[in-house]
């Protein structure tokens, strides 16, 4: 009886670890965003980052730039192309976005 309880606990621990690792890897991939020139994406209301977000950066500011939207952080398309942008989360690691501007 004790042995089956121990095996159940071990299985539960491995299952929990598997789910946590899978979720972590999914967060490592840049979240794809498609914008038109002049259009903005509200990162905080997307559910992809815990806000308040801070220290936003974009690899190529000729394509997309961080912007302050009403009460939230966002990214705005400047010119056609693709770039990576990110912001630090209030809880957890920076979230990376792959922004494609058409």
Coordinates of N, CA, C and O in Angstrom, one line a residue:
X1 N 0.8 -1.2 0.0 CA 0.0 0.0 0.0 C 0.9 1.3 0.0 O 0.6 2.2 -0.8
X2 N 1.9 1.3 0.9 CA 2.8 2.4 0.9 C 3.5 2.6 -0.4 O 3.7 3.7 -0.9
X3 N 3.9 1.5 -1.0 CA 4.6 1.5 -2.3 C 3.8 2.2 -3.4 O 4.3 3.0 -4.1
X4 N 2.5 1.9 -3.5 CA 1.7 2.5 -4.5 C 1.5 4.0 -4.3 O 1.4 4.8 -5.2
X5 N 1.4 4.4 -3.0 CA 1.3 5.8 -2.7 C 2.6 6.6 -3.1 O 2.6 7.7 -3.6
X6 N 3.8 5.9 -2.9 CA 5.0 6.5 -3.2 C 5.2 6.7 -4.7 O 5.6 7.7 -5.3
X7 N 4.7 5.6 -5.4 CA 4.8 5.6 -6.9 C 3.9 6.7 -7.5 O 4.2 7.4 -8.4
X8 N 2.7 6.9 -6.9 CA 1.8 7.9 -7.3 C 2.4 9.3 -7.1 O 2.2 10.2 -7.9
X9 N 3.0 9.5 -6.0 CA 3.7 10.8 -5.7 C 4.8 11.1 -6.7 O 4.9 12.2 -7.2
X10 N 5.6 10.1 -7.0 CA 6.7 10.2 -8.0 C 6.1 10.6 -9.4 O 6.6 11.5 -10.1
X11 N 5.0 9.8 -9.8 CA 4.4 10.1 -11.1 C 3.8 11.5 -11.1 O 4.0 12.2 -12.1
X12 N 3.2 12.0 -10.0 CA 2.7 13.3 -10.0 C 3.8 14.4 -10.1 O 3.7 15.4 -10.8
X13 N 4.9 14.1 -9.4 CA 6.0 15.0 -9.5 C 6.6 15.1 -10.9 O 6.9 16.2 -11.4
X14 N 6.8 14.0 -11.5 CA 7.3 14.0 -12.9 C 6.3 14.7 -13.9 O 6.7 15.4 -14.8
X15 N 5.0 14.5 -13.7 CA 4.0 15.1 -14.5 C 4.0 16.6 -14.3 O 3.9 17.4 -15.3
X16 N 4.1 17.1 -13.1 CA 4.2 18.5 -12.8 C 5.4 19.1 -13.5 O 5.4 20.2 -14.1
X17 N 6.5 18.4 -13.3 CA 7.8 18.9 -13.9 C 7.7 19.0 -15.4 O 8.1 20.0 -16.0
X18 N 7.1 18.0 -16.1 CA 6.9 18.0 -17.5 C 6.1 19.2 -18.0 O 6.4 19.9 -18.9
X19 N 5.0 19.4 -17.3 CA 4.1 20.6 -17.7 C 4.8 21.9 -17.5 O 4.8 22.8 -18.4
X20 N 5.6 22.1 -16.4 CA 6.3 23.3 -16.2 C 7.4 23.5 -17.3 O 7.6 24.6 -17.8
X21 N 8.1 22.5 -17.6 CA 9.2 22.6 -18.7 C 8.6 22.9 -20.0 O 9.0 23.7 -20.7
X22 N 7.5 22.2 -20.3 CA 6.8 22.5 -21.6 C 6.3 23.9 -21.7 O 6.5 24.6 -22.7
X23 N 5.7 24.5 -20.6 CA 5.2 25.8 -20.6 C 6.4 26.8 -20.7 O 6.3 27.8 -21.4
X24 N 7.5 26.5 -20.1 CA 8.7 27.4 -20.1 C 9.2 27.4 -21.5 O 9.6 28.5 -22.0
X25 N 9.3 26.3 -22.2 CA 9.8 26.3 -23.6 C 8.9 27.1 -24.5 O 9.3 27.8 -25.4
X26 N 7.6 27.0 -24.3 CA 6.6 27.7 -25.2 C 6.8 29.2 -25.0 O 6.7 30.0 -25.9
X27 N 7.2 29.7 -23.8 CA 7.4 31.1 -23.5 C 8.7 31.6 -24.1 O 8.9 32.8 -24.3
X28 N 9.7 30.7 -24.4 CA 11.0 31.0 -24.9 C 10.8 31.5 -26.4 O 11.7 32.2 -26.9
X29 N 9.9 31.0 -27.1 CA 9.7 31.3 -28.5 C 9.1 32.8 -28.6 O 8.2 33.1 -27.8
X30 N 9.6 33.6 -29.5 CA 9.0 34.9 -29.7 C 7.5 34.8 -30.1 O 7.1 34.0 -30.9
X31 N 6.7 35.6 -29.5 CA 5.2 35.6 -29.8 C 5.0 36.4 -31.1 O 5.5 37.6 -31.2
X32 N 4.4 35.8 -32.1 CA 4.3 36.6 -33.4 C 3.2 37.6 -33.4 O 2.1 37.3 -32.9
X33 N 3.6 38.8 -33.9 CA 2.6 39.9 -34.0 C 2.7 40.4 -35.4 O 3.8 40.6 -35.9
X34 N 1.5 40.7 -36.0 CA 1.5 41.3 -37.4 C 0.8 42.6 -37.2 O -0.3 42.7 -36.7
X35 N 1.5 43.7 -37.7 CA 0.9 45.0 -37.7 C 1.0 45.7 -39.1 O 1.8 45.2 -39.9
X36 N 0.2 46.7 -39.2 CA 0.4 47.6 -40.4 C 1.1 48.8 -40.0 O 1.2 49.1 -38.8
X37 N 1.7 49.5 -40.9 CA 2.4 50.7 -40.5 C 1.5 51.7 -39.8 O 0.4 51.9 -40.2
X38 N 2.0 52.2 -38.6 CA 1.2 53.1 -37.8 C 0.3 52.3 -36.8 O -0.2 53.0 -35.8
X39 N 0.0 51.1 -37.0 CA -0.8 50.3 -36.0 C 0.0 49.9 -34.8 O 1.2 49.7 -34.8
X40 N -0.7 49.9 -33.6 CA 0.0 49.5 -32.4 C -0.6 48.3 -31.8 O -1.8 47.9 -31.9
X41 N 0.3 47.6 -31.0 CA -0.1 46.3 -30.3 C 0.1 46.6 -28.8 O 1.1 47.0 -28.4
X42 N -1.0 46.4 -28.1 CA -1.0 46.6 -26.6 C -0.4 45.3 -26.0 O -1.2 44.3 -25.8
X43 N 0.8 45.3 -25.6 CA 1.4 44.1 -25.0 C 0.8 43.7 -23.7 O 0.6 42.5 -23.4
X44 N 0.4 44.6 -22.9 CA -0.1 44.3 -21.6 C -1.5 43.7 -21.6 O -1.8 42.9 -20.8
X45 N -2.3 44.1 -22.6 CA -3.7 43.5 -22.7 C -3.7 42.3 -23.5 O -4.8 41.6 -23.6
X46 N -2.6 41.8 -24.0 CA -2.5 40.6 -24.9 C -2.5 39.3 -24.1 O -2.8 38.3 -24.6
X47 N -2.2 39.4 -22.8 CA -2.1 38.2 -22.0 C -0.8 37.5 -22.1 O -0.5 36.5 -21.5
X48 N 0.2 38.1 -22.9 CA 1.5 37.5 -23.1 C 2.5 38.0 -22.1 O 3.6 37.4 -22.0
X49 N 2.2 39.0 -21.3 CA 3.2 39.5 -20.3 C 2.4 40.0 -19.1 O 1.3 40.5 -19.2
X50 N 3.0 39.9 -17.9 CA 2.4 40.4 -16.7 C 2.8 41.9 -16.6 O 4.0 42.2 -16.6
X51 N 1.9 42.7 -16.4 CA 2.1 44.2 -16.3 C 2.0 44.7 -14.9 O 1.3 44.0 -14.1
X52 N 2.6 45.7 -14.5 CA 3.2 46.7 -15.5 C 4.5 46.2 -16.1 O 5.4 45.6 -15.4
X53 N 4.7 46.4 -17.4 CA 5.9 46.0 -18.1 C 6.8 47.2 -18.1 O 6.4 48.3 -18.0
X54 N 8.1 46.9 -18.2 CA 9.1 48.0 -18.2 C 10.3 47.7 -19.2 O 10.4 46.6 -19.6
X55 N 11.1 48.6 -19.4 CA 12.3 48.6 -20.2 C 12.0 47.9 -21.6 O 12.7 46.9 -21.9
X56 N 11.1 48.4 -22.4 CA 10.9 47.8 -23.7 C 12.0 48.2 -24.6 O 12.6 49.3 -24.6
X57 N 12.4 47.3 -25.5 CA 13.4 47.5 -26.5 C 13.0 46.8 -27.8 O 12.3 45.8 -27.8
X58 N 13.4 47.3 -28.9 CA 13.3 46.7 -30.2 C 14.6 46.6 -30.9 O 15.4 47.6 -30.9
X59 N 14.9 45.5 -31.6 CA 16.2 45.4 -32.3 C 16.3 46.4 -33.4 O 17.4 46.9 -33.6
X60 N 15.3 46.6 -34.2 CA 15.3 47.6 -35.3 C 14.2 48.6 -35.2 O 13.1 48.4 -35.6
X61 N 14.6 49.8 -34.6 CA 13.6 50.9 -34.4 C 13.1 51.5 -35.7 O 12.1 52.3 -35.7
X62 N 13.7 51.1 -36.8 CA 13.2 51.5 -38.1 C 11.9 50.7 -38.5 O 11.2 51.1 -39.4
X63 N 11.7 49.6 -37.9 CA 10.5 48.7 -38.2 C 9.5 48.8 -37.1 O 8.3 49.0 -37.4
X64 N 9.8 48.8 -35.8 CA 8.9 48.9 -34.7 C 9.5 49.6 -33.6 O 10.7 49.5 -33.4
X65 N 8.7 50.3 -32.8 CA 9.2 51.0 -31.6 C 8.2 50.8 -30.4 O 7.0 50.6 -30.6
X66 N 8.7 50.9 -29.2 CA 7.9 50.9 -28.0 C 7.1 52.2 -27.9 O 7.6 53.2 -28.3
X67 N 5.8 52.1 -27.5 CA 5.0 53.2 -27.3 C 4.2 53.1 -26.1 O 3.9 52.0 -25.6
X68 N 3.8 54.2 -25.5 CA 2.9 54.3 -24.3 C 1.5 54.4 -24.9 O 1.1 55.4 -25.5
X69 N 0.7 53.4 -24.6 CA -0.7 53.4 -25.0 C -1.5 53.8 -23.7 O -1.0 53.8 -22.7
X70 N -2.8 54.1 -23.8 CA -3.5 54.5 -22.6 C -3.4 53.5 -21.5 O -4.1 52.5 -21.5
X71 N -2.5 53.7 -20.6 CA -2.4 52.9 -19.4 C -1.5 51.7 -19.6 O -1.4 50.9 -18.6
X72 N -1.1 51.4 -20.8 CA -0.3 50.1 -21.0 C 0.9 50.4 -21.9 O 0.9 51.4 -22.7
X73 N 1.8 49.4 -22.0 CA 2.9 49.4 -22.9 C 2.5 48.8 -24.2 O 1.7 47.8 -24.2
X74 N 3.0 49.3 -25.3 CA 2.7 48.7 -26.6 C 3.9 48.9 -27.5 O 4.9 49.4 -27.2
X75 N 3.7 48.3 -28.7 CA 4.7 48.4 -29.8 C 4.0 48.9 -31.0 O 2.9 48.4 -31.3
X76 N 4.6 49.8 -31.8 CA 4.0 50.3 -33.0 C 4.8 50.1 -34.2 O 6.0 50.2 -34.2
X77 N 4.1 49.7 -35.3 CA 4.8 49.5 -36.6 C 5.2 50.8 -37.2 O 4.4 51.7 -37.3
X78 N 6.4 50.9 -37.7 CA 7.0 52.1 -38.3 C 7.1 51.9 -39.8 O 6.7 52.8 -40.6
X79 N 7.7 50.8 -40.2 CA 7.9 50.5 -41.7 C 7.9 49.0 -41.9 O 8.1 48.3 -41.0
X80 N 7.7 48.6 -43.1 CA 7.6 47.2 -43.4 C 8.9 46.4 -43.1 O 10.0 47.0 -43.2
X81 N 8.7 45.2 -42.5 CA 9.9 44.4 -42.1 C 9.5 43.6 -40.9 O 8.4 43.6 -40.4
X82 N 10.5 42.9 -40.4 CA 10.4 42.1 -39.2 C 11.5 42.4 -38.2 O 12.6 42.5 -38.6
X83 N 11.1 42.5 -36.9 CA 12.1 42.7 -35.9 C 11.7 42.0 -34.6 O 10.5 41.6 -34.5
X84 N 12.6 41.9 -33.7 CA 12.3 41.4 -32.4 C 12.2 42.5 -31.4 O 13.0 43.4 -31.4
X85 N 11.1 42.5 -30.6 CA 11.0 43.5 -29.5 C 10.7 42.7 -28.2 O 10.3 41.6 -28.2
X86 N 11.1 43.3 -27.1 CA 10.8 42.7 -25.8 C 10.6 43.7 -24.7 O 10.8 44.9 -24.9
X87 N 10.0 43.2 -23.6 CA 9.8 44.0 -22.4 C 9.9 43.1 -21.2 O 9.6 41.9 -21.2
X88 N 10.4 43.8 -20.1 CA 10.6 43.0 -18.9 C 9.2 43.0 -18.2 O 8.4 43.9 -18.2
X89 N 8.9 41.8 -17.7 CA 7.6 41.6 -17.0 C 7.7 42.0 -15.5 O 8.7 41.9 -14.9
X90 N 6.5 42.3 -15.0 CA 6.5 42.6 -13.5 C 6.7 41.3 -12.8 O 7.2 41.4 -11.6
X91 N 6.4 40.2 -13.4 CA 6.7 38.9 -12.7 C 7.2 37.9 -13.8 O 6.4 37.6 -14.7
X92 N 8.4 37.5 -13.7 CA 8.9 36.5 -14.6 C 9.9 37.2 -15.6 O 10.2 38.3 -15.5
X93 N 10.3 36.4 -16.6 CA 11.4 36.8 -17.5 C 10.8 37.8 -18.5 O 9.6 38.0 -18.7
X94 N 11.7 38.4 -19.3 CA 11.3 39.3 -20.4 C 10.5 38.5 -21.4 O 10.8 37.3 -21.6
X95 N 9.6 39.1 -22.0 CA 8.8 38.4 -23.1 C 9.2 39.0 -24.4 O 9.3 40.2 -24.6
X96 N 9.5 38.1 -25.3 CA 10.0 38.5 -26.7 C 8.8 38.4 -27.7 O 8.1 37.4 -27.7
X97 N 8.7 39.4 -28.5 CA 7.7 39.4 -29.6 C 8.4 39.5 -30.9 O 9.3 40.4 -31.1
X98 N 8.0 38.7 -31.9 CA 8.5 38.9 -33.3 C 7.4 39.7 -34.0 O 6.3 39.3 -34.3
X99 N 7.8 41.0 -34.3 CA 6.8 41.9 -34.9 C 7.1 42.0 -36.4 O 8.2 42.4 -36.8
X100 N 6.1 41.7 -37.2 CA 6.1 41.8 -38.6 C 5.2 43.0 -39.0 O 4.0 42.9 -38.7
X101 N 5.8 43.9 -39.7 CA 5.0 45.1 -40.2 C 4.8 45.0 -41.7 O 5.8 44.8 -42.4
X102 N 3.6 45.1 -42.1 CA 3.3 45.0 -43.5 C 2.9 46.3 -44.1 O 2.5 47.2 -43.5

